[in-house]
Coordinates of C-alpha atoms and ligand atoms in Angstrom, one line a residue:
M3 CA 0.0 0.0 0.0
Q4 CA 2.7 2.4 1.0
N5 CA 4.7 1.6 -2.2
E6 CA 1.6 2.0 -4.3
L7 CA 1.0 5.4 -2.7
V8 CA 4.6 6.4 -3.1
K9 CA 4.4 5.6 -6.8
G10 CA 1.3 7.7 -7.1
K11 CA -0.7 4.8 -8.7
M12 CA -3.5 5.1 -6.2
T13 CA -3.8 8.8 -6.5
P14 CA -7.3 9.4 -8.0
G15 CA -6.6 13.0 -9.0
G16 CA -3.3 12.1 -10.7
V17 CA 0.2 13.1 -10.0
E18 CA 1.7 16.4 -11.2
D19 CA 5.5 16.6 -11.5
V20 CA 7.1 19.8 -10.3
D21 CA 10.5 20.8 -9.0
A22 CA 9.5 21.8 -5.5
V23 CA 6.5 21.5 -3.2
V24 CA 6.1 24.2 -0.5
V25 CA 3.5 23.8 2.2
G26 CA 2.0 26.9 3.6
A27 CA 1.4 30.4 2.1
G28 CA 2.4 32.6 5.1
F29 CA 5.5 34.8 5.3
A30 CA 7.7 31.7 4.7
G31 CA 5.9 30.0 1.9
L32 CA 5.4 33.2 -0.1
Y33 CA 9.1 34.1 0.0
M34 CA 10.2 30.5 -0.7
L35 CA 8.0 30.5 -3.8
Y36 CA 9.5 33.8 -4.9
R37 CA 13.1 32.5 -4.4
L38 CA 12.7 29.1 -6.0
R39 CA 10.5 30.2 -8.9
D40 CA 11.8 33.7 -9.8
L41 CA 15.4 33.4 -8.9
L42 CA 16.1 29.7 -9.6
G43 CA 13.6 29.2 -12.3
L44 CA 12.0 26.1 -10.7
R45 CA 8.5 24.9 -11.2
V46 CA 7.0 25.3 -7.7
V47 CA 3.6 24.6 -6.2
V48 CA 2.5 25.9 -2.9
I49 CA -0.2 24.0 -1.0
E50 CA -2.3 26.0 1.4
A51 CA -5.3 24.9 3.5
A52 CA -6.8 28.4 3.7
D53 CA -8.6 30.2 0.9
G54 CA -6.1 33.0 1.0
V55 CA -2.5 33.8 1.9
G56 CA -1.3 34.9 5.3
G57 CA -0.7 31.7 7.4
T58 CA -0.9 32.7 11.0
W59 CA -2.2 36.1 10.1
Y60 CA -5.0 34.5 8.0
W61 CA -6.2 32.3 10.8
N62 CA -5.7 34.4 14.0
R63 CA -8.2 37.1 13.2
Y64 CA -9.7 37.3 16.7
P65 CA -10.6 40.7 18.1
G66 CA -7.5 42.5 19.3
A67 CA -5.0 40.4 17.3
R68 CA -1.8 42.4 16.8
C69 CA 1.9 41.8 16.3
D70 CA 4.2 42.3 19.3
I71 CA 7.1 43.3 17.1
A72 CA 7.1 46.8 15.6
S73 CA 6.0 47.1 12.0
V74 CA 9.2 48.8 11.0
H75 CA 11.0 45.5 11.8
Y76 CA 8.2 43.0 11.2
S77 CA 8.3 42.9 7.4
Y78 CA 10.2 41.5 4.4
S79 CA 13.6 43.1 3.8
F80 CA 14.4 41.5 0.5
S81 CA 12.9 44.2 -1.8
D82 CA 13.7 47.9 -1.5
Q83 CA 10.7 48.7 -3.7
L84 CA 8.4 46.8 -1.4
E85 CA 9.8 48.6 1.6
Q86 CA 9.3 52.0 -0.1
E87 CA 5.8 51.4 -1.4
W88 CA 4.2 49.8 1.7
E89 CA 3.1 52.2 4.5
W90 CA 2.4 50.9 8.0
S91 CA -0.1 52.9 9.9
E92 CA 0.7 51.9 13.5
K93 CA 3.8 51.2 15.5
Y94 CA 2.6 47.6 16.1
P95 CA 0.6 46.3 13.2
A96 CA -2.9 44.8 13.6
Q97 CA -3.7 41.4 12.1
E98 CA -5.8 43.0 9.3
E99 CA -2.9 45.2 8.3
I100 CA -0.4 42.4 8.2
L101 CA -2.8 40.3 6.2
S102 CA -3.3 43.2 3.7
Y103 CA 0.5 43.5 3.4
L104 CA 0.9 39.7 2.7
N105 CA -1.9 40.0 0.1
H106 CA -0.1 42.9 -1.5
V107 CA 3.2 40.9 -1.6
A108 CA 1.4 37.9 -3.2
K109 CA -0.1 40.1 -5.9
R110 CA 3.0 42.3 -6.4
F111 CA 5.2 39.3 -7.0
D112 CA 2.6 37.4 -9.0
L113 CA 2.6 34.5 -6.5
L114 CA -1.1 33.6 -6.4
R115 CA -1.0 31.6 -9.7
D116 CA 1.2 28.9 -8.1
I117 CA -0.7 28.5 -4.9
K118 CA -3.3 25.7 -4.5
F119 CA -5.7 27.1 -2.0
E120 CA -8.2 25.1 0.1
T121 CA -5.9 22.1 -0.2
R122 CA -4.5 20.2 2.7
V123 CA -1.5 17.8 2.6
T124 CA -2.5 14.4 3.8
S125 CA 0.8 12.5 3.2
A126 CA 4.4 13.1 2.2
N127 CA 6.3 10.0 1.2
Y128 CA 9.9 9.8 0.0
D129 CA 10.3 7.5 -3.0
E130 CA 14.0 6.5 -2.6
A131 CA 14.3 4.9 -6.1
A132 CA 13.0 8.0 -7.9
Q133 CA 14.6 10.3 -5.4
R134 CA 11.3 12.3 -5.2
W135 CA 8.8 13.3 -2.7
I136 CA 5.2 12.3 -3.4
I137 CA 2.9 14.8 -1.6
G138 CA -0.7 13.7 -1.3
T139 CA -3.5 16.1 -0.8
D140 CA -7.2 16.0 0.3
T141 CA -8.3 17.0 -3.2
G142 CA -7.1 13.6 -4.4
K143 CA -4.3 15.1 -6.5
S144 CA -0.7 14.4 -5.6
Y145 CA 2.5 16.2 -6.5
S146 CA 5.9 14.7 -7.1
A147 CA 9.0 16.8 -6.6
P148 CA 12.7 16.3 -5.7
Y149 CA 12.4 19.1 -3.0
F150 CA 9.8 19.3 -0.3
V151 CA 9.7 22.5 1.8
P152 CA 7.4 22.6 4.9
A153 CA 6.7 26.2 5.5
V154 CA 4.0 25.5 8.0
G155 CA 4.9 27.9 10.8
V156 CA 5.7 27.3 14.4
L157 CA 2.3 28.1 15.9
S158 CA -0.2 26.7 13.4
T159 CA -1.7 23.7 15.1
A160 CA -4.0 24.6 17.9
N161 CA -4.1 23.0 21.4
V162 CA -7.8 22.5 22.2
P163 CA -8.0 20.8 25.6
K164 CA -10.7 18.2 26.1
F165 CA -13.0 18.7 29.1
K166 CA -15.6 16.3 30.4
N167 CA -18.9 16.8 28.6
D168 CA -17.6 19.7 26.5
D169 CA -19.8 18.6 23.6
K170 CA -22.9 19.1 25.9
F171 CA -22.4 22.9 25.9
E172 CA -25.2 24.3 23.8
G173 CA -23.9 27.9 23.4
E174 CA -21.6 29.3 20.7
K175 CA -17.9 28.2 20.6
Y176 CA -15.1 30.3 19.2
Y177 CA -11.4 29.4 18.8
T178 CA -8.9 32.3 18.5
F179 CA -6.8 30.3 15.9
A180 CA -9.8 29.9 13.6
W181 CA -11.9 33.0 14.2
P182 CA -14.8 33.6 11.8
K183 CA -14.3 36.0 9.0
E184 CA -17.5 37.7 9.8
K185 CA -17.5 40.1 12.8
V186 CA -18.8 38.3 15.9
D187 CA -21.2 40.5 17.9
F188 CA -20.9 39.8 21.6
S189 CA -23.1 42.8 22.6
G190 CA -25.1 42.0 25.8
K191 CA -24.0 38.4 25.8
R192 CA -22.4 36.4 28.6
V193 CA -19.0 35.3 27.3
A194 CA -16.4 33.0 28.8
I195 CA -12.8 32.6 27.8
I196 CA -10.3 29.8 28.7
G197 CA -6.7 30.9 28.8
T198 CA -4.7 34.0 29.9
G199 CA -1.7 33.7 27.5
A200 CA -0.6 36.3 25.0
T201 CA -3.6 35.6 22.7
A202 CA -6.2 35.9 25.5
M203 CA -4.6 39.1 26.8
Q204 CA -5.3 40.6 23.4
V205 CA -8.9 39.3 23.2
I206 CA -10.0 40.0 26.8
P207 CA -10.0 43.8 26.8
V208 CA -11.7 44.1 23.5
V209 CA -14.5 41.5 24.2
A210 CA -15.0 43.0 27.7
E211 CA -16.0 46.3 26.2
Q212 CA -18.7 44.6 24.2
A213 CA -20.0 41.7 26.2
G214 CA -22.7 41.9 28.8
H215 CA -20.5 39.9 31.0
L216 CA -17.0 38.2 30.6
T217 CA -15.8 35.4 32.7
V218 CA -12.1 34.7 32.4
F219 CA -10.9 31.2 33.4
Q220 CA -7.2 31.5 34.4
R221 CA -5.0 28.5 35.2
T222 CA -1.7 30.3 35.4
A223 CA -1.0 34.0 35.9
N224 CA 1.4 35.6 33.4
Y225 CA 3.8 38.6 33.5
A226 CA 2.9 41.0 30.8
A227 CA 4.1 44.5 29.8
P228 CA 2.3 47.2 27.9
L229 CA 2.6 47.3 24.2
Q230 CA 2.4 51.1 24.0
N231 CA 1.0 51.1 20.5
G232 CA 0.1 54.2 18.6
P233 CA -0.3 55.6 15.1
L234 CA 2.9 56.3 13.1
T235 CA 3.3 59.9 12.1
K236 CA 4.2 61.0 8.6
E237 CA 7.6 62.0 9.8
E238 CA 8.2 58.5 11.4
I239 CA 7.1 56.8 8.2
R240 CA 9.4 59.0 6.1
E241 CA 12.4 58.4 8.4
T242 CA 11.8 54.6 8.4
K243 CA 11.9 54.5 4.7
L244 CA 15.1 56.5 4.6
K245 CA 16.7 54.3 7.2
Y246 CA 15.5 50.8 6.3
R247 CA 18.9 49.4 5.5
E248 CA 20.3 50.7 8.7
Y249 CA 17.4 49.3 10.7
R250 CA 17.8 45.8 9.1
R251 CA 21.5 45.9 9.9
Q252 CA 20.7 46.7 13.5
C253 CA 18.1 43.9 13.7
W254 CA 20.7 41.4 12.5
N255 CA 23.2 42.7 15.0
S256 CA 20.8 42.2 17.9
F257 CA 20.0 39.0 19.8
A258 CA 16.3 38.7 18.9
G259 CA 16.2 40.5 15.6
V260 CA 14.8 43.6 17.2
P261 CA 17.3 46.3 18.3
F262 CA 17.1 47.6 21.9
D263 CA 19.6 50.3 22.6
T264 CA 18.5 50.4 26.3
A265 CA 20.0 47.1 27.4
R266 CA 22.5 47.2 30.3
P267 CA 24.7 44.4 31.6
S268 CA 23.4 43.6 35.0
A269 CA 20.3 44.4 37.1
L270 CA 22.3 43.3 40.2
A271 CA 25.1 45.7 39.6
E272 CA 22.8 48.7 40.0
S273 CA 21.1 50.3 43.0
P274 CA 17.4 49.6 43.5
E275 CA 16.6 53.2 42.6
E276 CA 18.7 53.1 39.4
R277 CA 17.2 49.7 38.5
N278 CA 13.6 50.8 38.9
K279 CA 14.4 53.9 36.8
Q280 CA 15.7 51.6 34.1
F281 CA 12.7 49.3 34.3
Q282 CA 10.4 52.3 34.1
T283 CA 12.1 53.6 31.0
C284 CA 11.7 50.1 29.4
W285 CA 8.1 49.8 30.5
D286 CA 7.3 53.2 29.0
E287 CA 9.1 52.3 25.8
G288 CA 6.8 49.2 25.6
G289 CA 6.6 45.9 23.8
F290 CA 9.6 43.6 24.5
T291 CA 11.8 46.4 25.9
L292 CA 11.5 45.3 29.5
W293 CA 12.0 41.7 28.5
L294 CA 14.9 41.9 26.1
G295 CA 16.2 45.4 26.5
S296 CA 16.5 46.1 30.2
Y297 CA 19.3 44.0 31.7
M298 CA 21.2 41.2 30.1
D299 CA 21.2 39.0 33.3
I300 CA 17.4 38.9 33.9
L301 CA 17.1 35.9 31.8
T302 CA 20.2 34.2 33.1
N303 CA 20.2 34.9 36.8
L304 CA 17.3 34.2 39.1
E305 CA 18.1 36.9 41.6
A306 CA 18.3 39.5 38.8
N307 CA 15.2 38.1 37.3
E308 CA 13.3 38.5 40.5
T309 CA 14.0 42.3 40.5
A310 CA 12.1 42.5 37.1
A311 CA 9.4 40.1 38.3
E312 CA 8.7 42.3 41.3
F313 CA 8.7 45.4 39.2
V314 CA 5.9 43.9 37.0
R315 CA 4.0 42.6 40.1
Q316 CA 4.1 46.1 41.5
K317 CA 2.6 47.5 38.3
I318 CA -0.2 44.9 38.4
R319 CA -1.0 45.9 42.0
E320 CA -1.1 49.6 41.0
R321 CA -3.3 49.0 38.0
V322 CA -5.8 46.5 39.4
K323 CA -8.1 48.1 42.1
D324 CA -9.2 45.0 44.0
P325 CA -6.1 43.6 45.8
K326 CA -7.6 40.1 45.7
I327 CA -7.9 40.1 41.9
A328 CA -4.4 41.8 41.7
K329 CA -3.0 38.9 43.7
M330 CA -4.6 36.4 41.4
L331 CA -3.0 38.1 38.4
C332 CA 0.5 38.3 39.9
P333 CA 2.7 35.2 39.3
P334 CA 4.0 34.3 42.7
K335 CA 7.6 34.8 43.8
G336 CA 9.7 31.9 42.5
V337 CA 8.0 32.0 39.1
A338 CA 10.6 33.6 36.9
Y339 CA 9.7 36.5 34.6
G340 CA 10.1 36.2 30.9
T341 CA 10.9 32.5 30.8
K342 CA 7.7 32.2 28.8
R343 CA 7.3 34.6 25.9
Q344 CA 6.3 37.9 27.5
P345 CA 2.8 38.8 26.4
C346 CA 2.3 42.5 25.5
E347 CA -1.0 44.1 26.5
T348 CA -3.2 47.1 26.1
N349 CA -5.5 47.8 29.0
Y350 CA -5.4 44.1 30.0
Y351 CA -5.0 44.7 33.7
E352 CA -7.5 47.6 33.8
T353 CA -10.1 45.3 32.3
Y354 CA -10.4 43.6 35.7
N355 CA -11.6 46.9 37.2
R356 CA -14.7 46.6 35.1
D357 CA -18.0 45.5 36.7
N358 CA -18.8 43.1 33.9
V359 CA -15.6 41.1 34.2
T360 CA -15.0 38.1 36.6
L361 CA -11.7 36.3 37.0
V362 CA -11.9 32.7 38.0
D363 CA -8.9 30.7 39.3
I364 CA -9.0 27.2 37.7
K365 CA -5.7 26.1 39.2
S366 CA -7.1 25.7 42.7
A367 CA -10.5 24.5 41.4
P368 CA -10.1 23.1 37.9
I369 CA -12.9 22.8 35.3
E370 CA -14.8 19.6 36.3
E371 CA -17.3 19.4 33.5
F372 CA -19.4 21.3 31.0
T373 CA -23.1 21.6 31.1
A374 CA -25.7 22.8 28.5
N375 CA -25.4 26.4 29.8
G376 CA -21.8 26.6 31.0
L377 CA -19.4 24.7 33.2
R378 CA -18.8 23.5 36.8
T379 CA -15.5 23.7 38.6
A380 CA -14.1 21.3 41.2
D381 CA -15.3 23.4 44.1
G382 CA -18.9 22.9 43.0
K383 CA -19.4 26.4 41.6
T384 CA -21.3 26.8 38.3
Y385 CA -20.7 29.4 35.7
E386 CA -23.3 30.2 33.0
F387 CA -22.5 31.8 29.6
D388 CA -23.8 32.1 26.0
C389 CA -20.5 32.0 24.2
L390 CA -17.2 30.3 25.0
I391 CA -13.8 31.3 23.6
Y392 CA -10.8 29.0 23.6
A393 CA -7.5 30.8 23.7
T394 CA -5.6 27.8 24.8
G395 CA -2.4 28.0 22.7
F396 CA -0.7 25.7 20.2
D397 CA 1.0 22.4 19.7
A398 CA 4.1 24.4 18.7
F399 CA 6.8 23.3 16.2
T400 CA 5.9 19.7 15.7
G401 CA 2.0 19.8 15.6
S402 CA 1.8 20.8 11.9
M403 CA 4.7 18.7 10.8
F404 CA 3.1 15.5 12.2
K405 CA -0.2 16.3 10.7
M406 CA 1.3 15.9 7.2
N407 CA 2.0 12.3 7.8
I408 CA 5.6 12.5 6.6
H409 CA 7.7 9.3 5.8
G410 CA 11.3 9.4 4.7
R411 CA 13.8 6.7 3.8
K412 CA 12.5 3.1 4.1
G413 CA 9.1 4.5 5.1
K414 CA 10.5 5.9 8.4
S415 CA 7.9 8.1 9.9
L416 CA 8.8 11.6 11.1
K417 CA 6.7 11.0 14.2
E418 CA 8.9 8.0 15.1
H419 CA 12.1 9.8 14.3
W420 CA 11.0 12.6 16.6
S421 CA 9.3 10.5 19.2
A422 CA 11.7 11.7 21.9
G423 CA 11.4 15.3 20.6
P424 CA 12.4 16.9 17.3
R425 CA 15.8 16.2 15.9
T426 CA 17.3 18.6 13.4
F427 CA 20.5 20.0 12.1
L428 CA 20.2 23.8 12.1
G429 CA 16.4 23.4 12.3
V430 CA 16.4 22.9 8.6
S431 CA 17.0 19.2 8.0
T432 CA 16.6 15.9 9.7
Q433 CA 18.4 12.6 9.0
D434 CA 16.7 10.1 6.7
F435 CA 14.4 12.8 5.2
P436 CA 16.5 13.8 2.2
N437 CA 15.7 17.1 0.4
M438 CA 13.1 18.1 3.0
F439 CA 13.9 21.6 4.1
I440 CA 12.0 22.9 7.1
I441 CA 11.6 26.7 7.3
T442 CA 12.2 28.0 10.9
G443 CA 12.0 24.4 12.2
P444 CA 12.7 23.2 15.7
M445 CA 16.1 24.1 16.9
S446 CA 16.5 27.2 14.8
P447 CA 16.1 30.7 16.4
S448 CA 12.5 31.1 15.0
V449 CA 10.2 32.5 17.6
L450 CA 13.0 34.0 19.6
F451 CA 14.1 36.0 16.6
N452 CA 12.2 38.4 14.4
M453 CA 10.1 35.9 12.4
P454 CA 10.1 37.6 8.9
L455 CA 13.9 38.0 9.1
A456 CA 14.4 34.5 10.4
I457 CA 12.2 33.2 7.5
E458 CA 14.2 35.2 4.9
Q459 CA 17.5 33.9 6.2
N460 CA 16.2 30.3 6.1
C461 CA 14.6 30.7 2.6
E462 CA 17.8 32.2 1.2
W463 CA 19.9 29.5 2.7
I464 CA 17.6 26.8 1.3
S465 CA 17.4 28.2 -2.2
D466 CA 21.2 28.6 -2.2
C467 CA 21.5 25.0 -1.2
I468 CA 19.2 23.8 -3.9
E469 CA 21.0 26.0 -6.4
Y470 CA 24.3 24.3 -5.3
M471 CA 22.8 20.9 -5.6
R472 CA 21.7 21.6 -9.1
R473 CA 25.0 23.1 -10.1
F474 CA 27.0 20.2 -8.8
N475 CA 24.6 17.5 -9.7
I476 CA 23.7 16.5 -6.2
A477 CA 20.6 14.4 -6.1
E478 CA 20.1 14.3 -2.3
I479 CA 21.1 16.1 0.8
E480 CA 20.2 15.3 4.4
A481 CA 21.5 16.0 7.9
D482 CA 24.3 13.7 9.0
E483 CA 23.4 11.8 12.2
K484 CA 26.5 13.1 14.0
A485 CA 25.9 16.7 13.0
E486 CA 22.3 16.4 14.0
Y487 CA 23.3 15.0 17.4
R488 CA 25.9 17.7 17.9
W489 CA 23.5 20.4 17.0
I490 CA 20.8 19.2 19.4
E491 CA 23.5 19.1 22.2
H492 CA 24.6 22.6 21.3
V493 CA 21.0 23.9 21.4
K494 CA 20.5 22.3 24.8
E495 CA 23.8 23.7 26.1
V496 CA 23.1 27.2 25.0
A497 CA 19.6 27.1 26.5
A498 CA 21.0 25.8 29.8
H499 CA 22.8 29.1 30.2
T500 CA 19.5 30.8 30.5
L501 CA 16.4 30.4 32.8
L502 CA 14.1 29.7 29.8
P503 CA 14.2 25.9 30.0
T504 CA 13.0 26.1 33.6
A505 CA 9.5 27.3 32.6
E506 CA 6.5 25.2 31.8
S507 CA 6.3 26.8 28.3
W508 CA 5.5 25.8 24.8
Y509 CA 9.1 26.4 23.9
L510 CA 9.8 23.0 25.3
G511 CA 6.4 21.4 24.7
A512 CA 5.3 21.6 28.4
N513 CA 1.8 22.9 27.4
I514 CA 0.8 19.7 25.7
P515 CA 0.2 16.7 27.9
G516 CA 2.5 13.8 27.0
K517 CA 4.7 15.8 24.6
P518 CA 8.4 15.1 25.1
R519 CA 10.2 18.0 26.8
I520 CA 13.0 19.4 24.8
F521 CA 13.9 23.0 24.3
M522 CA 13.0 23.7 20.7
V523 CA 14.6 27.1 20.1
Y524 CA 18.2 28.0 19.4
L525 CA 19.1 30.7 21.8
G526 CA 22.5 31.6 20.4
G527 CA 20.8 34.6 18.6
G528 CA 20.0 35.0 15.0
K529 CA 23.3 36.5 14.0
Q530 CA 25.3 33.6 15.5
Y531 CA 22.9 31.1 13.8
K532 CA 23.4 32.8 10.5
V533 CA 27.2 32.7 10.8
K534 CA 26.9 28.9 11.5
C535 CA 24.6 28.3 8.5
D536 CA 26.8 30.3 6.2
D537 CA 29.9 28.5 7.5
V538 CA 28.2 25.1 6.8
A539 CA 27.4 26.2 3.2
L540 CA 30.9 27.6 2.7
K541 CA 32.4 24.3 3.6
G542 CA 30.4 22.5 1.0
Y543 CA 27.5 21.7 3.4
E544 CA 29.6 20.3 6.2
G545 CA 27.4 18.2 8.5
F546 CA 25.1 17.1 5.6
I547 CA 25.4 13.9 3.5
L548 CA 25.3 14.7 -0.2
H549 CA 24.6 12.0 -2.7
P550 CA 25.7 12.8 -6.2
A551 CA 23.1 12.1 -8.9
E552 CA 25.5 10.1 -11.1
K553 CA 26.6 7.8 -8.3
K554 CA 23.1 6.9 -7.4
A555 CA 22.2 6.4 -11.1
K556 CA 25.2 4.0 -11.6
A557 CA 24.3 2.1 -8.4
T558 CA 20.7 1.7 -9.6
A559 CA 21.9 0.5 -13.0
A560 CA 24.3 -2.0 -11.4
A561 CA 21.6 -3.4 -9.2
S562 CA 19.3 -3.9 -12.1
Ligands
NA7_11 P1 -0.2 30.2 25.4 O1 0.8 31.2 25.7 O2 0.2 28.7 25.3 O3 -1.5 30.3 26.4 C1 -2.5 29.4 26.4 C2 -3.4 29.7 27.6 O4 -4.4 28.6 27.7 C3 -2.6 29.6 28.9 O5 -3.2 30.6 29.8 C4 -2.9 28.2 29.4 O6 -2.8 28.0 30.8 C5 -4.3 28.0 28.9 N1 -4.7 26.6 28.8 C6 -4.2 25.7 28.0 N2 -4.7 24.5 28.2 C7 -5.6 24.6 29.3 C8 -6.4 23.8 30.0 N3 -6.5 22.5 29.7 N4 -7.1 24.3 31.0 C9 -7.1 25.6 31.3 N5 -6.3 26.5 30.7 C10 -5.5 26.0 29.7 O7 -0.9 30.4 23.9 P2 -1.2 31.8 23.3 O8 -2.0 31.6 22.0 O9 -1.8 32.8 24.2 O10 0.2 32.4 22.9 C11 1.1 31.6 22.1 C12 1.9 32.6 21.3 O11 1.2 33.1 20.2 C13 2.4 33.8 21.9 O12 3.5 33.6 22.8 C14 2.7 34.7 20.8 O13 4.0 34.4 20.3 C15 1.7 34.3 19.8 P3 -1.4 27.5 31.4 O14 -0.4 28.6 31.3 O15 -1.0 26.3 30.5 O16 -1.7 27.1 32.8

């Protein structure tokens, strides 16, 4: 059966031969298509489940959805013309604006004609004899190509927890990751939301303004800092356009792909007064400034970290009128600040001063079961509502990869290969899955770098690699087992110098019951990662196994 599928014989919709199959039409898939098609001249097909481009920015259209990286940095850098013609309206772009931008990019570079929308990948099998990937889809049609590029994003498979009798709830259900295109009107309704992560913190203040009543079910309190968003002035837009090259250079010279000129070496080296002044400056600056631009030791030293943590707790206590609610919203001492991605908020804490908002602690009294009208918690209390919102996060990094049902050499499944956690070399490649290039895969800097720039770097490296393969007649490339092992150890070692692996975060799969815990982000910084990738390429793809096309052809001929 597997072989028949691999050969495409059982594909009712037929098999189309192309040079590369890219999965996903978000930031990554669009740029990959452009590189491979327009610069390398390959025949490329992009497969996309949605009916439009945008990836994460297509699906996450919930009220309040907004990027936490400034628009000046959160965009493609590969085209001067694109930079000059596009105008961002706000410091931090809203979901609609990013989606418009990606639609503009798709039209401007004539990308739409090579994207198969409303199509889902159902299988990806490597045919070793033909040295081609056979990508099956839910339309019945398959694609055969030597190169397979998952551009599926890090946060694209939702985590929807199962609760007892949740199917008995008769009200409306909404999921932040798949929000309806039509505006949802919560006016006068009783709304409940599960989750208080970055997504929920964006939804809650907006829905609270509309709803008759909003009940927030919180399991874990989070540290958040204000986004400090606002419109961009004509002068700021003009200056950005003049300085784009300089800004991009600064991004690449920074740890996270976003420059902060505020960062100082040590929180512990300064007096409490000086430190609070610095924290306040970063707080006022907004976004990730407190997290990544205050002191370099807050993410490496617990004592230094506690100074920032207490600063945030104090802010929460100042902003939330009811001390009991403030206490519920403050992560307790001992829970480090910023070891989970720091959510950025706008009026989140003030929302709990509203009469129509209730905060429920479901750590001490978990959700026991759903009823037709709401739910009951373990302490016997019942909560009634008309609408329920899930803002419960994602099965990060591996969720969407596994959904594609990928099999490499000798039918080896990716799920098996990654059963103890994902294994990659540079985040791009994994042993026994030749010519499969993952964009911003596990163990690359990805979500701890500025995503569009991380994506561009990966796409450029991949297209250069494919160009090299074609020039030197290389049929297959894949991570060498030893290099893969060394890279995993290196990623672990770098992460261990920080406090980040100590948190129960999605960075290490802790949010999904049963998921192996392994830190999935390279914390050496984007610049260091780029140097490593370039070095590998310069040394003829050191750490990869390259199979020349001729050698393989001769071996096949000899065997027959
Ligand atoms: P997160 O940060 O994973 O937050 C998910 C929230 O959902 C969080 O508060 C969870 O509580 C809560 N959750 C998850 N499962 C459950 C169950 N079973 N019961 C109760 N509560 C639950 O996802 P987000 O979408 O907010 O943010 C992800 C990233 O997207 C963000 O960092 C940005 O980069 C964009 P918990 O903390 O697990 O107790």
